[in-house]
Amino acid sequence: NYYYVVLILQGLCVFHSIKRGTQGKWLWLIVFLPLIGCIVYIFSEVIKKRHVSAVQSTVQTIANPGGRINDLEKRFKFSDTFTNRVALADAYLQNGANEKAIELYEPGLTGVFHDNEHVVKQLIQAYYNLGQYDKIVAIAPKVSRSFEFSKHRANLLYALALQQLGNNEQAEKEFNAMNHRFSNYEARYCYGDFLLKLNRKEDAALIFHDIVDEAQHMTRKEKGDSKTWIDKAEKEWSRIMNEA
């Protein structure tokens, strides 16, 4: 069994190498050192190449975002599919072109895609960036019952939109849905801030205390991007305790 597995692996590596035109460099290694040669080839020419390609693509996107958008615009102009539409809208949103993103997302919410969760989440972000809170409240219920939604930042933006519109009862329900231990620190900090604005200091203090208590059991790496919100929560909790 081992012999046949190695033989098949050799065959695949040889075929891949010939197809890529690198047989002069790799063929002898794959043939005369079967297992080791195949492992080295796969790591060097398959896994590593893909990783480098992905990194290069990311760097190119950061250095020249307009180039990627131009490519996506051409692709969408050639073929107006849902996939091409959303890819271009995502690129617009990422680069701050909220109005253009919305123009593409909104028609996408038709037919079988009327409750596409990704599009709804992206629209919520775009609407929030423009302060269009009423539109967020109109579309968020399409996906608000999804468990994934409660872990996504779009749920926080929905809660903040409700708060902005004065619908505090529903806003608190959404904040509560995101109040999971060892997660959602931005949302939970905003929940505490929401309670403070309602003059519910004791309730807010409990939220901030839980965040601070959890942070004591986390490493700096585990805190990651949440450290900013954990630090804010600690300051608010200390302030409330000093005022007590």
CSV table of C-alpha atoms in Angstrom, one decimal:
chain,number,residue,atom,x,y,z
A,1,ASN,CA,0.0,0.0,0.0
A,2,TYR,CA,2.8,2.4,0.9
A,3,TYR,CA,4.5,1.6,-2.4
A,4,TYR,CA,1.4,2.4,-4.5
A,5,VAL,CA,0.8,5.7,-2.5
A,6,VAL,CA,4.3,6.9,-3.2
A,7,LEU,CA,4.0,5.8,-6.9
A,8,ILE,CA,0.8,7.8,-7.3
A,9,LEU,CA,2.3,10.8,-5.5
A,10,GLN,CA,5.3,10.6,-7.8
A,11,GLY,CA,3.1,10.5,-10.9
A,12,LEU,CA,1.1,13.5,-9.8
A,13,CYS,CA,4.3,15.5,-9.0
A,14,VAL,CA,5.9,14.6,-12.4
A,15,PHE,CA,2.7,15.5,-14.2
A,16,HIS,CA,2.5,18.8,-12.4
A,17,SER,CA,6.2,19.6,-13.0
A,18,ILE,CA,6.0,18.8,-16.8
A,19,LYS,CA,2.8,20.9,-17.1
A,20,ARG,CA,4.6,23.8,-15.5
A,21,GLY,CA,7.8,23.2,-17.5
A,22,THR,CA,10.0,22.7,-14.5
A,23,GLN,CA,10.9,19.0,-15.1
A,24,GLY,CA,14.5,19.9,-15.8
A,25,LYS,CA,14.9,21.2,-12.2
A,26,TRP,CA,12.7,18.6,-10.4
A,27,LEU,CA,12.4,15.4,-12.3
A,28,TRP,CA,15.5,13.7,-11.0
A,29,LEU,CA,14.7,14.5,-7.4
A,30,ILE,CA,11.2,13.2,-7.7
A,31,VAL,CA,12.3,10.0,-9.4
A,32,PHE,CA,15.4,9.1,-7.4
A,33,LEU,CA,14.2,10.3,-4.0
A,34,PRO,CA,10.5,9.4,-4.3
A,35,LEU,CA,9.0,10.4,-0.9
A,36,ILE,CA,11.4,13.1,0.1
A,37,GLY,CA,11.5,14.5,-3.4
A,38,CYS,CA,7.7,14.7,-3.6
A,39,ILE,CA,7.5,16.4,-0.3
A,40,VAL,CA,10.1,19.0,-1.2
A,41,TYR,CA,8.4,19.6,-4.6
A,42,ILE,CA,4.9,20.0,-3.1
A,43,PHE,CA,6.2,22.4,-0.5
A,44,SER,CA,8.3,24.5,-2.9
A,45,GLU,CA,6.2,24.5,-6.0
A,46,VAL,CA,2.6,24.1,-4.8
A,47,ILE,CA,2.1,25.3,-1.2
A,48,LYS,CA,4.8,28.0,-1.1
A,49,LYS,CA,3.9,29.3,-4.5
A,50,ARG,CA,0.3,29.7,-3.6
A,51,HIS,CA,1.2,31.5,-0.4
A,52,VAL,CA,3.5,33.8,-2.2
A,53,SER,CA,0.9,34.5,-4.8
A,54,ALA,CA,-1.7,35.3,-2.1
A,55,VAL,CA,0.7,37.7,-0.4
A,56,GLN,CA,1.6,39.4,-3.7
A,57,SER,CA,-2.1,39.8,-4.5
A,58,THR,CA,-2.7,41.4,-1.1
A,59,VAL,CA,0.2,43.8,-1.5
A,60,GLN,CA,-0.9,44.8,-5.0
A,61,THR,CA,-4.4,45.4,-3.7
A,62,ILE,CA,-3.1,47.7,-0.9
A,63,ALA,CA,-0.6,49.5,-3.2
A,64,ASN,CA,-3.0,49.9,-6.1
A,65,PRO,CA,-6.6,49.5,-5.0
A,66,GLY,CA,-7.8,51.3,-8.1
A,67,GLY,CA,-6.3,48.6,-10.3
A,68,ARG,CA,-8.3,45.9,-8.6
A,69,ILE,CA,-11.5,48.0,-8.9
A,70,ASN,CA,-10.8,48.6,-12.6
A,71,ASP,CA,-10.5,44.8,-13.1
A,72,LEU,CA,-13.7,44.1,-11.2
A,73,GLU,CA,-15.6,46.9,-13.1
A,74,LYS,CA,-14.5,45.4,-16.5
A,75,ARG,CA,-15.6,41.9,-15.3
A,76,PHE,CA,-19.0,43.2,-14.1
A,77,LYS,CA,-19.5,45.2,-17.3
A,78,PHE,CA,-18.8,42.0,-19.3
A,79,SER,CA,-21.0,39.8,-17.2
A,80,ASP,CA,-23.6,41.2,-14.8
A,81,THR,CA,-23.8,38.2,-12.5
A,82,PHE,CA,-24.7,38.3,-8.8
A,83,THR,CA,-21.1,37.2,-7.9
A,84,ASN,CA,-19.5,39.9,-10.0
A,85,ARG,CA,-21.9,42.5,-8.7
A,86,VAL,CA,-21.2,41.7,-5.1
A,87,ALA,CA,-17.4,41.5,-5.6
A,88,LEU,CA,-17.3,45.0,-7.1
A,89,ALA,CA,-19.6,46.4,-4.4
A,90,ASP,CA,-17.4,44.9,-1.7
A,91,ALA,CA,-14.4,46.6,-3.3
A,92,TYR,CA,-16.2,49.9,-3.5
A,93,LEU,CA,-17.2,49.6,0.2
A,94,GLN,CA,-13.7,48.7,1.3
A,95,ASN,CA,-12.4,51.8,-0.5
A,96,GLY,CA,-15.0,54.1,1.0
A,97,ALA,CA,-17.2,54.5,-2.0
A,98,ASN,CA,-20.4,53.8,-0.1
A,99,GLU,CA,-22.9,55.3,-2.6
A,100,LYS,CA,-21.5,53.2,-5.4
A,101,ALA,CA,-21.5,50.1,-3.2
A,102,ILE,CA,-25.2,50.7,-2.3
A,103,GLU,CA,-26.1,51.1,-5.9
A,104,LEU,CA,-24.8,47.6,-6.6
A,105,TYR,CA,-26.0,45.9,-3.4
A,106,GLU,CA,-29.6,47.0,-3.4
A,107,PRO,CA,-30.6,45.5,-6.8
A,108,GLY,CA,-28.9,42.3,-5.7
A,109,LEU,CA,-31.5,41.8,-3.0
A,110,THR,CA,-34.1,40.5,-5.4
A,111,GLY,CA,-35.4,37.1,-6.2
A,112,VAL,CA,-33.6,34.2,-4.6
A,113,PHE,CA,-31.0,36.6,-3.1
A,114,HIS,CA,-33.6,38.8,-1.3
A,115,ASP,CA,-32.2,37.8,2.1
A,116,ASN,CA,-28.6,37.1,1.2
A,117,GLU,CA,-26.8,37.5,4.6
A,118,HIS,CA,-23.5,38.8,3.2
A,119,VAL,CA,-25.2,41.5,1.1
A,120,VAL,CA,-27.4,42.6,4.0
A,121,LYS,CA,-24.4,42.9,6.3
A,122,GLN,CA,-22.5,44.9,3.8
A,123,LEU,CA,-25.5,47.2,3.2
A,124,ILE,CA,-25.8,47.8,6.9
A,125,GLN,CA,-22.1,48.9,7.0
A,126,ALA,CA,-22.6,51.2,4.0
A,127,TYR,CA,-25.8,52.7,5.4
A,128,TYR,CA,-24.2,53.3,8.8
A,129,ASN,CA,-21.2,55.0,7.1
A,130,LEU,CA,-23.7,57.5,5.6
A,131,GLY,CA,-25.8,57.8,8.7
A,132,GLN,CA,-28.8,56.2,7.0
A,133,TYR,CA,-30.1,54.5,10.2
A,134,ASP,CA,-33.7,54.1,9.1
A,135,LYS,CA,-32.5,51.9,6.2
A,136,ILE,CA,-30.5,49.7,8.5
A,137,VAL,CA,-33.6,49.1,10.7
A,138,ALA,CA,-35.6,48.3,7.5
A,139,ILE,CA,-33.3,45.5,6.2
A,140,ALA,CA,-31.6,44.1,9.3
A,141,PRO,CA,-34.6,41.9,10.4
A,142,LYS,CA,-34.0,39.9,7.2
A,143,VAL,CA,-31.1,38.2,8.8
A,144,SER,CA,-31.3,39.2,12.5
A,145,ARG,CA,-32.4,35.8,13.6
A,146,SER,CA,-29.3,34.2,12.3
A,147,PHE,CA,-26.9,33.0,15.0
A,148,GLU,CA,-24.0,34.2,12.8
A,149,PHE,CA,-25.5,37.7,12.8
A,150,SER,CA,-25.1,38.0,16.6
A,151,LYS,CA,-21.4,37.5,16.2
A,152,HIS,CA,-21.0,39.9,13.3
A,153,ARG,CA,-20.3,43.7,13.6
A,154,ALA,CA,-23.4,44.3,11.5
A,155,ASN,CA,-25.4,43.4,14.6
A,156,LEU,CA,-23.7,46.1,16.6
A,157,LEU,CA,-24.4,48.7,13.8
A,158,TYR,CA,-28.1,47.6,13.9
A,159,ALA,CA,-28.2,48.1,17.6
A,160,LEU,CA,-26.5,51.5,17.3
A,161,ALA,CA,-28.9,52.5,14.6
A,162,LEU,CA,-31.9,51.6,16.8
A,163,GLN,CA,-30.3,53.7,19.6
A,164,GLN,CA,-29.9,56.6,17.2
A,165,LEU,CA,-33.5,56.4,16.2
A,166,GLY,CA,-34.6,56.3,19.9
A,167,ASN,CA,-35.8,52.7,19.8
A,168,ASN,CA,-34.1,51.9,23.1
A,169,GLU,CA,-36.1,48.8,23.9
A,170,GLN,CA,-35.2,47.0,20.7
A,171,ALA,CA,-31.7,48.3,20.8
A,172,GLU,CA,-31.2,46.7,24.3
A,173,LYS,CA,-32.5,43.3,22.9
A,174,GLU,CA,-29.8,43.5,20.2
A,175,PHE,CA,-27.1,44.5,22.6
A,176,ASN,CA,-28.2,41.6,24.9
A,177,ALA,CA,-27.9,39.2,22.0
A,178,MET,CA,-24.2,40.1,21.6
A,179,ASN,CA,-23.4,39.9,25.2
A,180,HIS,CA,-21.3,36.7,25.0
A,181,ARG,CA,-18.4,36.0,27.4
A,182,PHE,CA,-14.9,36.2,26.0
A,183,SER,CA,-16.1,37.8,22.7
A,184,ASN,CA,-17.8,40.9,21.2
A,185,TYR,CA,-15.9,43.4,23.3
A,186,GLU,CA,-16.6,46.4,21.1
A,187,ALA,CA,-20.4,45.5,21.2
A,188,ARG,CA,-20.3,44.9,24.9
A,189,TYR,CA,-18.5,48.2,25.6
A,190,CYS,CA,-21.1,50.0,23.5
A,191,TYR,CA,-23.8,48.2,25.5
A,192,GLY,CA,-22.3,49.6,28.7
A,193,ASP,CA,-22.1,53.0,27.1
A,194,PHE,CA,-25.8,52.7,26.0
A,195,LEU,CA,-26.8,51.9,29.6
A,196,LEU,CA,-24.9,54.8,30.9
A,197,LYS,CA,-26.7,57.2,28.6
A,198,LEU,CA,-29.9,55.8,30.1
A,199,ASN,CA,-28.6,56.6,33.6
A,200,ARG,CA,-28.4,52.9,34.5
A,201,LYS,CA,-25.0,53.0,36.1
A,202,GLU,CA,-25.3,49.8,38.1
A,203,ASP,CA,-26.2,47.8,35.0
A,204,ALA,CA,-23.5,49.5,33.0
A,205,ALA,CA,-21.0,48.7,35.7
A,206,LEU,CA,-21.8,45.0,35.6
A,207,ILE,CA,-21.1,45.0,31.8
A,208,PHE,CA,-17.8,46.8,32.3
A,209,HIS,CA,-16.8,44.6,35.2
A,210,ASP,CA,-17.4,41.4,33.3
A,211,ILE,CA,-15.2,42.7,30.5
A,212,VAL,CA,-12.4,43.6,32.9
A,213,ASP,CA,-12.7,40.3,34.8
A,214,GLU,CA,-12.4,38.3,31.6
A,215,ALA,CA,-9.4,40.3,30.4
A,216,GLN,CA,-7.5,39.2,33.5
A,217,HIS,CA,-7.6,35.6,32.2
A,218,MET,CA,-6.4,36.5,28.7
A,219,THR,CA,-2.9,37.0,27.2
A,220,ARG,CA,-2.0,40.1,25.2
A,221,LYS,CA,-2.2,38.0,22.1
A,222,GLU,CA,-5.7,36.7,23.0
A,223,LYS,CA,-6.9,40.3,23.5
A,224,GLY,CA,-5.7,41.3,20.1
A,225,ASP,CA,-7.8,44.0,18.5
A,226,SER,CA,-10.2,43.9,21.4
A,227,LYS,CA,-7.6,45.5,23.8
A,228,THR,CA,-8.8,49.0,22.9
A,229,TRP,CA,-12.4,48.2,24.0
A,230,ILE,CA,-11.2,46.3,27.1
A,231,ASP,CA,-9.1,49.3,28.1
A,232,LYS,CA,-12.1,51.6,27.6
A,233,ALA,CA,-14.3,49.4,29.7
A,234,GLU,CA,-11.7,49.3,32.5
A,235,LYS,CA,-11.6,53.2,32.5
A,236,GLU,CA,-15.4,53.4,32.6
A,237,TRP,CA,-15.7,50.8,35.4
A,238,SER,CA,-13.0,52.6,37.5
A,239,ARG,CA,-14.8,55.9,37.0
A,240,ILE,CA,-18.1,54.5,38.1
A,241,MET,CA,-16.5,52.8,41.2
A,242,ASN,CA,-14.8,56.1,42.1
A,243,GLU,CA,-18.1,58.0,41.9
A,244,ALA,CA,-19.9,55.4,44.0
